[in-house]
mmCIF file of C-alpha atoms and ligand atoms in Angstrom:
data_model
loop_
_atom_site.group_PDB
_atom_site.id
_atom_site.type_symbol
_atom_site.label_atom_id
_atom_site.label_comp_id
_atom_site.label_asym_id
_atom_site.label_seq_id
_atom_site.Cartn_x
_atom_site.Cartn_y
_atom_site.Cartn_z
ATOM 1 C CA MET W 1 0.000 0.000 0.000
ATOM 2 C CA LEU W 2 1.318 3.455 -0.943
ATOM 3 C CA ASP W 3 0.831 6.495 1.288
ATOM 4 C CA ASP W 4 -1.099 8.315 -1.390
ATOM 5 C CA GLY W 5 -3.161 5.333 -2.626
ATOM 6 C CA ILE W 6 -3.487 1.609 -3.072
ATOM 7 C CA GLU W 7 -1.445 0.045 -5.838
ATOM 8 C CA LEU W 8 -4.213 -1.905 -7.567
ATOM 9 C CA ALA W 9 -1.959 -3.540 -10.190
ATOM 10 C CA ARG W 10 0.142 -5.100 -7.439
ATOM 11 C CA LEU W 11 -2.836 -6.413 -5.479
ATOM 12 C CA VAL W 12 -5.073 -7.812 -8.243
ATOM 13 C CA PRO W 13 -3.618 -9.652 -11.259
ATOM 14 C CA THR W 14 -4.389 -8.033 -14.623
ATOM 15 C CA GLY W 15 -6.125 -11.223 -15.770
ATOM 16 C CA GLU W 16 -8.745 -10.855 -13.004
ATOM 17 C CA LEU W 17 -9.337 -7.185 -13.883
ATOM 18 C CA ASP W 18 -9.785 -8.139 -17.566
ATOM 19 C CA GLU W 19 -12.321 -10.834 -16.609
ATOM 20 C CA LEU W 20 -14.233 -8.400 -14.399
ATOM 21 C CA VAL W 21 -14.453 -5.700 -17.061
ATOM 22 C CA GLY W 22 -15.421 -8.272 -19.769
ATOM 23 C CA ALA W 23 -18.177 -9.784 -17.585
ATOM 24 C CA ILE W 24 -19.759 -6.380 -16.766
ATOM 25 C CA ALA W 25 -19.580 -5.198 -20.405
ATOM 26 C CA ARG W 26 -21.238 -8.423 -21.574
ATOM 27 C CA ALA W 27 -23.994 -8.158 -18.947
ATOM 28 C CA LEU W 28 -24.805 -4.446 -19.250
ATOM 29 C CA GLY W 29 -23.436 -3.440 -22.693
ATOM 30 C CA GLY W 30 -21.391 -0.308 -23.356
ATOM 31 C CA GLU W 31 -17.692 0.183 -22.556
ATOM 32 C CA LEU W 32 -15.843 0.023 -19.268
ATOM 33 C CA ALA W 33 -12.195 0.584 -18.316
ATOM 34 C CA ILE W 34 -10.071 0.590 -15.164
ATOM 35 C CA PHE W 35 -7.049 2.917 -14.744
ATOM 36 C CA ASP W 36 -4.491 3.114 -11.970
ATOM 37 C CA LEU W 37 -4.059 6.314 -9.967
ATOM 38 C CA GLY W 38 -1.366 7.499 -12.382
ATOM 39 C CA GLY W 39 -3.865 7.222 -15.292
ATOM 40 C CA VAL W 40 -2.371 4.063 -16.833
ATOM 41 C CA ARG W 41 -5.075 1.760 -18.238
ATOM 42 C CA LEU W 42 -5.113 -1.582 -16.456
ATOM 43 C CA ALA W 43 -8.119 -3.295 -18.124
ATOM 44 C CA GLY W 44 -10.948 -2.699 -20.638
ATOM 45 C CA SER W 45 -11.253 0.222 -23.042
ATOM 46 C CA VAL W 46 -13.341 3.341 -23.218
ATOM 47 C CA SER W 47 -13.437 6.459 -25.383
ATOM 48 C CA ALA W 48 -11.127 9.215 -24.218
ATOM 49 C CA ALA W 49 -14.048 11.549 -23.507
ATOM 50 C CA ALA W 50 -15.746 9.303 -20.971
ATOM 51 C CA PRO W 51 -15.656 10.835 -17.478
ATOM 52 C CA ARG W 52 -13.529 9.043 -14.928
ATOM 53 C CA ARG W 53 -14.652 8.270 -11.397
ATOM 54 C CA VAL W 54 -12.190 7.915 -8.530
ATOM 55 C CA LEU W 55 -12.619 4.731 -6.499
ATOM 56 C CA ALA W 56 -11.544 4.384 -2.878
ATOM 57 C CA HIS W 57 -11.136 1.412 -0.592
ATOM 58 C CA ASP W 58 -11.625 2.128 3.088
ATOM 59 C CA GLY W 59 -11.205 5.816 2.319
ATOM 60 C CA VAL W 60 -7.905 5.362 0.459
ATOM 61 C CA PRO W 61 -7.812 6.121 -3.319
ATOM 62 C CA LEU W 62 -7.606 2.905 -5.337
ATOM 63 C CA ALA W 63 -8.280 3.441 -9.069
ATOM 64 C CA HIS W 64 -10.105 5.410 -11.720
ATOM 65 C CA ILE W 65 -12.939 3.802 -13.662
ATOM 66 C CA ALA W 66 -14.856 5.074 -16.676
ATOM 67 C CA ALA W 67 -17.886 3.725 -18.547
ATOM 68 C CA THR W 68 -20.038 4.641 -21.549
ATOM 69 C CA GLY W 69 -23.337 3.356 -22.898
ATOM 70 C CA PRO W 70 -26.914 3.332 -21.661
ATOM 71 C CA ALA W 71 -26.089 1.444 -18.438
ATOM 72 C CA ALA W 72 -22.864 3.359 -17.690
ATOM 73 C CA ASP W 73 -23.886 4.200 -14.111
ATOM 74 C CA ALA W 74 -24.849 0.619 -13.311
ATOM 75 C CA SER W 75 -21.549 -0.603 -14.848
ATOM 76 C CA LEU W 76 -19.567 1.808 -12.692
ATOM 77 C CA THR W 77 -21.429 0.842 -9.498
ATOM 78 C CA LEU W 78 -21.002 -2.872 -10.216
ATOM 79 C CA CYS W 79 -17.325 -2.429 -11.090
ATOM 80 C CA ALA W 80 -16.709 -0.356 -7.931
ATOM 81 C CA GLU W 81 -18.296 -3.006 -5.693
ATOM 82 C CA ALA W 82 -16.495 -5.864 -7.397
ATOM 83 C CA LEU W 83 -13.115 -4.081 -7.140
ATOM 84 C CA ASP W 84 -13.771 -3.368 -3.461
ATOM 85 C CA LEU W 85 -14.323 -7.075 -2.911
ATOM 86 C CA LEU W 86 -11.234 -8.111 -4.899
ATOM 87 C CA VAL W 87 -9.009 -5.669 -3.009
ATOM 88 C CA HIS W 88 -10.471 -6.836 0.296
ATOM 89 C CA HIS W 89 -9.598 -10.456 -0.536
ATOM 90 C CA ALA W 90 -6.150 -9.493 -1.781
ATOM 91 C CA HIS W 91 -5.461 -7.700 1.502
ATOM 92 C CA ALA W 92 -6.622 -10.750 3.458
ATOM 93 C CA ARG W 93 -4.276 -12.962 1.387
ATOM 94 C CA GLU W 94 -1.355 -10.569 1.970
ATOM 95 C CA LEU W 95 -2.045 -10.494 5.702
ATOM 96 C CA ALA W 96 -2.166 -14.313 5.900
ATOM 97 C CA ALA W 97 1.099 -14.585 3.945
ATOM 98 C CA ALA W 98 2.795 -12.008 6.195
ATOM 99 C CA THR W 99 1.573 -13.808 9.340
ATOM 100 C CA HIS W 100 2.822 -17.124 7.977
ATOM 101 C CA GLU W 101 6.192 -15.607 7.096
ATOM 102 C CA GLU W 102 6.520 -14.113 10.584
ATOM 103 C CA ALA W 103 5.636 -17.458 12.178
ATOM 104 C CA MET W 104 8.274 -19.196 10.014
ATOM 105 C CA ARG W 105 10.838 -16.558 10.948
ATOM 106 C CA LEU W 106 10.116 -17.084 14.651
ATOM 107 C CA THR W 107 10.268 -20.887 14.320
ATOM 108 C CA PHE W 108 13.570 -20.633 12.469
ATOM 109 C CA ALA W 109 14.982 -18.334 15.161
ATOM 110 C CA GLU W 110 13.822 -20.759 17.864
ATOM 111 C CA LEU W 111 15.337 -23.708 15.986
ATOM 112 C CA THR W 112 18.629 -21.877 15.574
ATOM 113 C CA GLU W 113 18.704 -21.109 19.293
ATOM 114 C CA HIS W 114 17.718 -24.690 20.151
ATOM 115 C CA ASN W 115 20.449 -25.996 17.860
ATOM 116 C CA ALA W 116 23.051 -23.771 19.481
ATOM 117 C CA ARG W 117 21.968 -25.023 22.935
ATOM 118 C CA LEU W 118 22.247 -28.633 21.747
ATOM 119 C CA GLN W 119 25.699 -28.015 20.312
ATOM 120 C CA ARG W 120 26.823 -26.525 23.616
ATOM 121 C CA ALA W 121 25.392 -29.551 25.469
ATOM 122 C CA VAL W 122 27.141 -32.004 23.108
ATOM 123 C CA ALA W 123 30.456 -30.173 23.519
ATOM 124 C CA ARG W 124 30.024 -30.299 27.310
ATOM 125 C CA LEU W 125 29.179 -34.028 27.221
ATOM 126 C CA GLU W 126 32.193 -34.742 25.021
ATOM 127 C CA GLU W 127 34.382 -32.861 27.464
ATOM 128 C CA LEU W 128 32.908 -34.809 30.403
ATOM 129 C CA ASP W 129 33.384 -38.077 28.528
ATOM 130 C CA ARG W 130 37.019 -37.212 27.876
ATOM 131 C CA LEU W 131 37.530 -36.303 31.551
ATOM 132 C CA LYS W 132 35.864 -39.581 32.587
ATOM 133 C CA SER W 133 38.153 -41.599 30.286
ATOM 134 C CA ASN W 134 41.218 -39.753 31.596
ATOM 135 C CA PHE W 135 40.064 -40.305 35.165
ATOM 136 C CA LEU W 136 39.493 -44.024 34.563
ATOM 137 C CA ALA W 137 42.871 -44.416 32.872
ATOM 138 C CA THR W 138 44.733 -42.568 35.649
ATOM 139 C CA MET W 139 42.912 -44.322 38.480
ATOM 140 C CA SER W 140 43.340 -47.777 36.960
ATOM 141 C CA HIS W 141 47.009 -47.145 36.443
ATOM 142 C CA GLU W 142 47.484 -45.876 40.002
ATOM 143 C CA LEU W 143 45.541 -48.833 41.454
ATOM 144 C CA ARG W 144 47.519 -51.390 39.511
ATOM 145 C CA THR W 145 50.893 -50.433 40.933
ATOM 146 C CA PRO W 146 50.134 -51.087 44.659
ATOM 147 C CA LEU W 147 48.058 -54.144 43.745
ATOM 148 C CA THR W 148 51.024 -55.680 41.935
ATOM 149 C CA SER W 149 53.042 -55.265 45.163
ATOM 150 C CA VAL W 150 50.267 -56.923 47.212
ATOM 151 C CA ILE W 151 50.309 -59.879 44.813
ATOM 152 C CA GLY W 152 54.111 -60.052 44.793
ATOM 153 C CA TYR W 153 54.436 -60.062 48.606
ATOM 154 C CA ALA W 154 51.582 -62.569 49.034
ATOM 155 C CA GLU W 155 53.294 -64.877 46.511
ATOM 156 C CA MET W 156 56.615 -64.562 48.376
ATOM 157 C CA MET W 157 54.905 -65.419 51.682
ATOM 158 C CA ALA W 158 53.118 -68.376 50.028
ATOM 159 C CA GLU W 159 56.479 -69.640 48.792
ATOM 160 C CA GLY W 160 57.840 -69.468 52.361
ATOM 161 C CA LEU W 161 60.376 -66.736 51.597
ATOM 162 C CA ALA W 162 59.411 -64.939 54.817
ATOM 163 C CA GLY W 163 59.553 -68.080 56.940
ATOM 164 C CA PRO W 164 57.450 -71.210 57.298
ATOM 165 C CA ILE W 165 53.637 -70.849 57.097
ATOM 166 C CA SER W 166 50.851 -73.085 58.394
ATOM 167 C CA SER W 167 48.328 -74.708 56.048
ATOM 168 C CA GLU W 168 45.651 -72.314 57.318
ATOM 169 C CA GLN W 169 47.903 -69.336 56.474
ATOM 170 C CA ARG W 170 48.463 -70.872 53.018
ATOM 171 C CA ASP W 171 44.671 -71.066 52.492
ATOM 172 C CA TYR W 172 44.314 -67.418 53.457
ATOM 173 C CA LEU W 173 47.124 -66.428 51.107
ATOM 174 C CA THR W 174 45.499 -68.405 48.278
ATOM 175 C CA THR W 175 42.275 -66.463 48.841
ATOM 176 C CA ILE W 176 44.193 -63.158 48.932
ATOM 177 C CA LEU W 177 45.930 -64.034 45.666
ATOM 178 C CA GLY W 178 42.690 -65.166 43.993
ATOM 179 C CA LYS W 179 40.834 -61.965 44.934
ATOM 180 C CA ALA W 180 43.829 -59.766 44.050
ATOM 181 C CA ASP W 181 43.985 -61.439 40.622
ATOM 182 C CA GLN W 182 40.269 -60.792 40.152
ATOM 183 C CA LEU W 183 40.770 -57.142 41.093
ATOM 184 C CA LEU W 184 43.756 -56.860 38.759
ATOM 185 C CA GLY W 185 41.635 -58.309 35.931
ATOM 186 C CA LEU W 186 38.923 -55.738 36.616
ATOM 187 C CA ILE W 187 41.382 -52.829 36.721
ATOM 188 C CA THR W 188 43.040 -54.015 33.513
ATOM 189 C CA ALA W 189 39.624 -54.266 31.808
ATOM 190 C CA VAL W 190 38.709 -50.714 32.871
ATOM 191 C CA LEU W 191 42.091 -49.479 31.665
ATOM 192 C CA ASP W 192 41.581 -51.272 28.339
ATOM 193 C CA VAL W 193 38.098 -49.802 27.894
ATOM 194 C CA SER W 194 39.355 -46.294 28.612
ATOM 195 C CA SER W 195 42.195 -46.722 26.125
ATOM 196 C CA LEU W 196 39.600 -47.927 23.602
ATOM 197 C CA GLU W 197 37.442 -44.862 24.256
ATOM 198 C CA SER W 198 40.375 -42.516 23.798
ATOM 199 C CA GLY W 199 41.228 -44.295 20.533
ATOM 200 C CA GLN W 200 44.562 -45.591 21.819
ATOM 201 C CA LEU W 201 44.125 -49.279 21.101
ATOM 202 C CA ALA W 202 47.499 -50.543 19.906
ATOM 203 C CA LEU W 203 47.999 -54.079 18.588
ATOM 204 C CA GLU W 204 51.138 -56.148 18.705
ATOM 205 C CA ARG W 205 51.454 -58.467 15.727
ATOM 206 C CA ALA W 206 52.886 -61.951 15.972
ATOM 207 C CA THR W 207 52.193 -65.153 14.055
ATOM 208 C CA LEU W 208 50.132 -67.325 16.406
ATOM 209 C CA SER W 209 48.651 -70.792 16.410
ATOM 210 C CA LEU W 210 45.092 -70.431 17.669
ATOM 211 C CA ASN W 211 45.035 -74.176 18.430
ATOM 212 C CA ASP W 212 47.829 -73.769 21.000
ATOM 213 C CA LEU W 213 46.543 -70.490 22.384
ATOM 214 C CA VAL W 214 42.984 -71.791 22.859
ATOM 215 C CA ALA W 215 44.150 -75.117 24.335
ATOM 216 C CA SER W 216 46.341 -73.381 26.939
ATOM 217 C CA GLU W 217 43.543 -70.944 27.813
ATOM 218 C CA LEU W 218 41.019 -73.771 28.215
ATOM 219 C CA ALA W 219 43.370 -75.498 30.651
ATOM 220 C CA THR W 220 42.868 -72.585 33.064
ATOM 221 C CA PHE W 221 39.078 -73.065 33.005
ATOM 222 C CA ALA W 222 39.054 -76.851 33.316
ATOM 223 C CA PRO W 223 39.317 -77.087 37.158
ATOM 224 C CA ALA W 224 36.469 -74.631 37.916
ATOM 225 C CA ALA W 225 34.256 -76.059 35.147
ATOM 226 C CA GLY W 226 35.034 -79.599 36.332
ATOM 227 C CA ARG W 227 33.903 -78.779 39.885
ATOM 228 C CA ARG W 228 30.456 -77.882 38.439
ATOM 229 C CA GLY W 229 30.334 -80.950 36.223
ATOM 230 C CA ILE W 230 30.629 -78.867 33.056
ATOM 231 C CA SER W 231 32.601 -80.517 30.280
ATOM 232 C CA ILE W 232 34.555 -78.344 27.832
ATOM 233 C CA GLN W 233 35.222 -79.971 24.438
ATOM 234 C CA LEU W 234 37.843 -78.547 22.093
ATOM 235 C CA GLU W 235 37.626 -79.150 18.358
ATOM 236 C CA ALA W 236 40.929 -77.944 16.910
ATOM 237 C CA CYS W 237 41.472 -76.910 13.305
ATOM 238 C CA GLY W 238 44.186 -78.348 11.084
ATOM 239 C CA ASP W 239 45.874 -75.053 10.414
ATOM 240 C CA ALA W 240 44.690 -72.186 12.619
ATOM 241 C CA ILE W 241 47.443 -69.626 12.106
ATOM 242 C CA VAL W 242 46.641 -65.925 12.488
ATOM 243 C CA VAL W 243 48.678 -62.766 12.853
ATOM 244 C CA GLY W 244 47.720 -60.792 15.913
ATOM 245 C CA ASP W 245 48.155 -59.655 19.473
ATOM 246 C CA ARG W 246 48.568 -62.690 21.750
ATOM 247 C CA ARG W 247 47.302 -61.029 24.942
ATOM 248 C CA LYS W 248 44.225 -59.557 23.279
ATOM 249 C CA ILE W 249 43.256 -62.728 21.413
ATOM 250 C CA ARG W 250 43.754 -64.680 24.637
ATOM 251 C CA GLN W 251 41.395 -62.226 26.313
ATOM 252 C CA VAL W 252 38.765 -62.768 23.589
ATOM 253 C CA VAL W 253 38.965 -66.542 24.158
ATOM 254 C CA SER W 254 38.868 -66.047 27.921
ATOM 255 C CA SER W 255 35.776 -63.762 27.817
ATOM 256 C CA LEU W 256 33.800 -66.086 25.558
ATOM 257 C CA VAL W 257 34.714 -69.266 27.437
ATOM 258 C CA SER W 258 34.283 -67.766 30.910
ATOM 259 C CA ASN W 259 30.809 -66.470 29.936
ATOM 260 C CA ALA W 260 29.892 -69.861 28.446
ATOM 261 C CA VAL W 261 30.882 -71.597 31.690
ATOM 262 C CA LYS W 262 29.367 -68.881 33.891
ATOM 263 C CA PHE W 263 25.946 -68.897 32.222
ATOM 264 C CA THR W 264 25.649 -72.676 31.854
ATOM 265 C CA PRO W 265 23.984 -74.649 34.641
ATOM 266 C CA ASP W 266 25.895 -77.404 36.456
ATOM 267 C CA ARG W 267 26.540 -80.539 34.372
ATOM 268 C CA GLY W 268 26.022 -78.519 31.160
ATOM 269 C CA LYS W 269 28.209 -78.552 28.054
ATOM 270 C CA VAL W 270 30.576 -76.029 26.537
ATOM 271 C CA GLY W 271 32.117 -76.588 23.119
ATOM 272 C CA VAL W 272 35.022 -74.621 21.668
ATOM 273 C CA ALA W 273 35.760 -75.129 17.979
ATOM 274 C CA LEU W 274 38.312 -73.623 15.643
ATOM 275 C CA ARG W 275 37.446 -73.936 11.989
ATOM 276 C CA ARG W 276 37.842 -72.318 8.595
ATOM 277 C CA GLY W 277 34.781 -70.292 7.571
ATOM 278 C CA PRO W 278 33.592 -66.924 6.306
ATOM 279 C CA LEU W 279 34.720 -63.749 8.050
ATOM 280 C CA ALA W 280 31.182 -62.364 8.412
ATOM 281 C CA ALA W 281 27.966 -63.622 9.958
ATOM 282 C CA HIS W 282 25.969 -64.164 6.802
ATOM 283 C CA GLY W 283 28.394 -66.529 5.192
ATOM 284 C CA PRO W 284 29.554 -66.687 1.606
ATOM 285 C CA GLY W 285 27.442 -64.720 -0.808
ATOM 286 C CA SER W 286 28.542 -61.178 -1.302
ATOM 287 C CA GLY W 287 31.692 -59.093 -1.110
ATOM 288 C CA ASP W 288 33.710 -59.267 2.080
ATOM 289 C CA ASP W 289 31.220 -61.666 3.694
ATOM 290 C CA ALA W 290 32.857 -64.556 1.902
ATOM 291 C CA THR W 291 36.427 -63.653 2.892
ATOM 292 C CA PRO W 292 37.870 -66.864 4.345
ATOM 293 C CA ALA W 293 38.877 -66.671 7.985
ATOM 294 C CA ILE W 294 39.515 -68.687 11.114
ATOM 295 C CA GLN W 295 36.383 -68.902 13.253
ATOM 296 C CA LEU W 296 36.479 -69.353 17.010
ATOM 297 C CA VAL W 297 33.064 -70.813 17.891
ATOM 298 C CA VAL W 298 32.077 -71.088 21.557
ATOM 299 C CA THR W 299 28.820 -72.957 22.189
ATOM 300 C CA ASP W 300 27.108 -73.473 25.518
ATOM 301 C CA SER W 301 23.963 -75.167 26.806
ATOM 302 C CA GLY W 302 23.259 -72.204 29.099
ATOM 303 C CA ILE W 303 20.468 -69.717 29.759
ATOM 304 C CA GLY W 304 20.683 -67.960 26.361
ATOM 305 C CA ILE W 305 19.867 -64.307 25.666
ATOM 306 C CA SER W 306 16.618 -62.775 24.404
ATOM 307 C CA ARG W 307 16.675 -61.273 20.903
ATOM 308 C CA ASP W 308 16.128 -57.653 22.020
ATOM 309 C CA LEU W 309 19.141 -57.763 24.349
ATOM 310 C CA VAL W 310 21.583 -59.349 21.922
ATOM 311 C CA ALA W 311 22.872 -56.015 20.546
ATOM 312 C CA LYS W 312 23.227 -54.555 24.050
ATOM 313 C CA ILE W 313 25.498 -57.231 25.508
ATOM 314 C CA PHE W 314 28.418 -55.762 23.541
ATOM 315 C CA GLU W 315 27.936 -52.327 25.180
ATOM 316 C CA PRO W 316 30.212 -51.369 28.096
ATOM 317 C CA PHE W 317 28.974 -52.410 31.552
ATOM 318 C CA PHE W 318 25.789 -53.999 30.178
ATOM 319 C CA GLN W 319 24.630 -57.147 31.954
ATOM 320 C CA VAL W 320 21.360 -58.909 31.202
ATOM 321 C CA ASP W 321 20.773 -59.832 34.822
ATOM 322 C CA SER W 322 22.799 -58.346 37.644
ATOM 323 C CA SER W 323 21.752 -61.144 40.034
ATOM 324 C CA SER W 324 23.849 -63.653 38.047
ATOM 325 C CA THR W 325 26.733 -61.211 38.374
ATOM 326 C CA ARG W 326 26.401 -61.235 42.134
ATOM 327 C CA ALA W 327 26.499 -65.025 41.969
ATOM 328 C CA PHE W 328 29.321 -65.444 39.427
ATOM 329 C CA GLY W 329 31.145 -62.123 39.263
ATOM 330 C CA GLY W 330 31.696 -60.105 36.080
ATOM 331 C CA THR W 331 31.963 -56.507 34.973
ATOM 332 C CA GLY W 332 29.960 -56.214 31.789
ATOM 333 C CA LEU W 333 33.192 -55.250 30.008
ATOM 334 C CA GLY W 334 34.268 -58.659 28.670
ATOM 335 C CA LEU W 335 32.247 -58.644 25.448
ATOM 336 C CA THR W 336 32.886 -54.921 24.825
ATOM 337 C CA LEU W 337 36.610 -55.592 24.846
ATOM 338 C CA ALA W 338 36.258 -58.862 22.919
ATOM 339 C CA LYS W 339 34.357 -57.073 20.137
ATOM 340 C CA ALA W 340 36.871 -54.208 20.011
ATOM 341 C CA TYR W 341 39.843 -56.608 19.913
ATOM 342 C CA VAL W 342 38.317 -58.851 17.248
ATOM 343 C CA GLU W 343 37.431 -55.865 15.083
ATOM 344 C CA ALA W 344 40.905 -54.364 15.575
ATOM 345 C CA HIS W 345 42.228 -57.596 14.019
ATOM 346 C CA GLY W 346 39.871 -57.138 11.036
ATOM 347 C CA GLY W 347 37.430 -59.810 12.229
ATOM 348 C CA GLN W 348 33.827 -59.857 13.442
ATOM 349 C CA ILE W 349 31.940 -61.208 16.417
ATOM 350 C CA TRP W 350 28.303 -62.281 16.615
ATOM 351 C CA VAL W 351 25.993 -64.534 18.566
ATOM 352 C CA ASP W 352 23.233 -67.034 17.804
ATOM 353 C CA THR W 353 21.098 -67.460 20.875
ATOM 354 C CA ALA W 354 17.617 -67.751 22.323
ATOM 355 C CA PRO W 355 16.438 -67.855 25.941
ATOM 356 C CA GLY W 356 16.801 -71.368 27.348
ATOM 357 C CA GLN W 357 18.454 -72.619 24.136
ATOM 358 C CA GLY W 358 22.088 -71.854 24.916
ATOM 359 C CA SER W 359 24.327 -69.475 22.976
ATOM 360 C CA THR W 360 26.880 -69.769 20.199
ATOM 361 C CA PHE W 361 29.369 -66.907 20.003
ATOM 362 C CA THR W 362 31.515 -66.732 16.867
ATOM 363 C CA ALA W 363 34.622 -64.556 16.598
ATOM 364 C CA THR W 364 36.479 -64.490 13.294
ATOM 365 C CA PHE W 365 40.087 -63.618 12.459
ATOM 366 C CA PRO W 366 41.281 -63.032 8.884
ATOM 367 C CA LEU W 367 43.745 -65.524 7.472
ATOM 368 C CA PRO W 368 47.259 -64.160 7.114
ATOM 369 C CA PRO W 369 48.032 -63.392 3.449
ATOM 370 C CA ALA W 370 50.519 -66.267 3.195
ATOM 371 C CA VAL W 371 47.960 -68.932 4.145
ATOM 372 C CA PRO W 372 46.158 -70.346 1.089
ATOM 373 C CA ALA W 373 42.411 -69.810 1.308
ATOM 374 C CA ALA W 374 41.479 -72.711 -0.954
ATOM 375 C CA ALA W 375 40.878 -75.086 1.951
ATOM 376 C CA ALA W 376 38.191 -72.890 3.498
ATOM 377 C CA GLU W 377 34.992 -74.706 4.485
ATOM 378 C CA GLY W 378 31.596 -73.263 5.564
ATOM 379 C CA SER W 379 30.827 -73.395 9.282
ATOM 380 C CA GLY W 380 27.040 -73.172 9.187
ATOM 381 C CA ALA W 381 26.952 -70.355 11.795
ATOM 382 C CA HIS W 382 24.564 -67.675 10.625
ATOM 383 C CA GLY W 383 23.835 -65.154 13.331
ATOM 384 C CA ALA W 384 23.365 -61.437 13.524
ATOM 385 C CA PRO W 385 26.614 -59.455 13.498
ATOM 386 C CA ALA W 386 27.291 -57.649 16.739
HETATM 387 P P1 ADP K 1 30.233 -60.078 32.209
HETATM 388 O O1 ADP K 1 31.484 -59.693 32.884
HETATM 389 O O2 ADP K 1 29.000 -59.667 32.953
HETATM 390 O O3 ADP K 1 30.185 -61.506 31.764
HETATM 391 P P2 ADP K 1 30.259 -59.501 29.387
HETATM 392 O O4 ADP K 1 30.459 -58.223 28.664
HETATM 393 O O5 ADP K 1 31.198 -60.614 29.105
HETATM 394 O O6 ADP K 1 30.221 -59.160 30.918
HETATM 395 O O7 ADP K 1 28.784 -60.003 29.100
HETATM 396 C C1 ADP K 1 27.714 -59.093 29.201
HETATM 397 C C2 ADP K 1 26.428 -59.816 29.520
HETATM 398 O O8 ADP K 1 26.025 -60.638 28.391
HETATM 399 C C3 ADP K 1 26.543 -60.811 30.662
HETATM 400 O O9 ADP K 1 26.411 -60.164 31.924
HETATM 401 C C4 ADP K 1 25.360 -61.716 30.375
HETATM 402 O O10 ADP K 1 24.161 -61.129 30.803
HETATM 403 C C5 ADP K 1 25.333 -61.778 28.840
HETATM 404 N N1 ADP K 1 26.065 -62.975 28.337
HETATM 405 C C6 ADP K 1 27.320 -63.013 27.852
HETATM 406 N N2 ADP K 1 27.649 -64.264 27.472
HETATM 407 C C7 ADP K 1 26.566 -65.030 27.707
HETATM 408 C C8 ADP K 1 26.276 -66.441 27.522
HETATM 409 N N3 ADP K 1 27.178 -67.282 27.014
HETATM 410 N N4 ADP K 1 25.049 -66.878 27.897
HETATM 411 C C9 ADP K 1 24.123 -66.026 28.408
HETATM 412 N N5 ADP K 1 24.327 -64.715 28.610
HETATM 413 C C10 ADP K 1 25.537 -64.203 28.269
#
């Protein structure tokens, strides 16, 4: 809207003005034309001599109109009313558009502010997470040093280096050493998780026989499993050579086997097999899935895991049921570390399980380049990748 009048051409499209003028001329005969306030003809035609009438909308000048013919007055009245209506609608449309635009502008401003708040919160959380990882790493390190001394002195006493000890004292020392070892394992796991979180996972690389490594690790579980009547069967593989970090692969084996034993009822069965098979869960078929690898398959006849919790068990500190932890111990870190270590070696880890049906965990390790892949066989394990 201009100060000195309404700009009709801007508000009402010329096509609509043409239609209006045409309809009135057809209905009433004669000529009719609409001009803007500057005298420019916007629609219709009329002889130059025809008198022009000024139209206003809400008291503000809007246009000039002129008509000739027997019904000139009626044409002008009709045209004036119709234009009033058109301008009224056009104003309503403009107002709605302006309101909408303002609402959008406000929403955008709110979103921008919201976004900035979220970014600040994320930055703060990242900072807290970094501080937490640093704290865990420092604390674990500081706890390990005195604990190593406790273990060392207890071992020396158990060996009689500080003088003869009674059988009761030996029992106490055995308990001290067992609990100190457990604590050391926990501290080492926390330290490993914090080094994972800070992206400092470093691998040593040596050529290893998984047959030997798994067999020696299983020997450490045999006494405890035997006391509960759980048998552990090992199915070795002809040629299970991989290149990797001995301590970390040993830890993968230890986590999977200790869970299998822990979550299997007395007199149950645990099977550990090494075999050639695909690197990924879905077996041969496409791309990398078919890459031949060594599979470490740990099967138990234990309590199993429900489908909706399967993805969570690989998250740090997650335990399906904390009451079993109170009974058997555990940190909820074993599978997190196992997954990270397996993946750092280029392998994958997944589980096939159902409640009450036992579980089969499969961890894969790529074959070293020098080992021919031609002998690879399928393993039949088809679970969801972790
Ligand atoms: P934890 O130290 O508690 O064993 P893990 O990270 O190794 O921690 O395992 C996480 C959780 O996954 C366990 O607490 C348990 O609830 C579940 N889980 C792992 N292995 C098995 C299994 N073989 N059978 C049943 N549940 C299992």
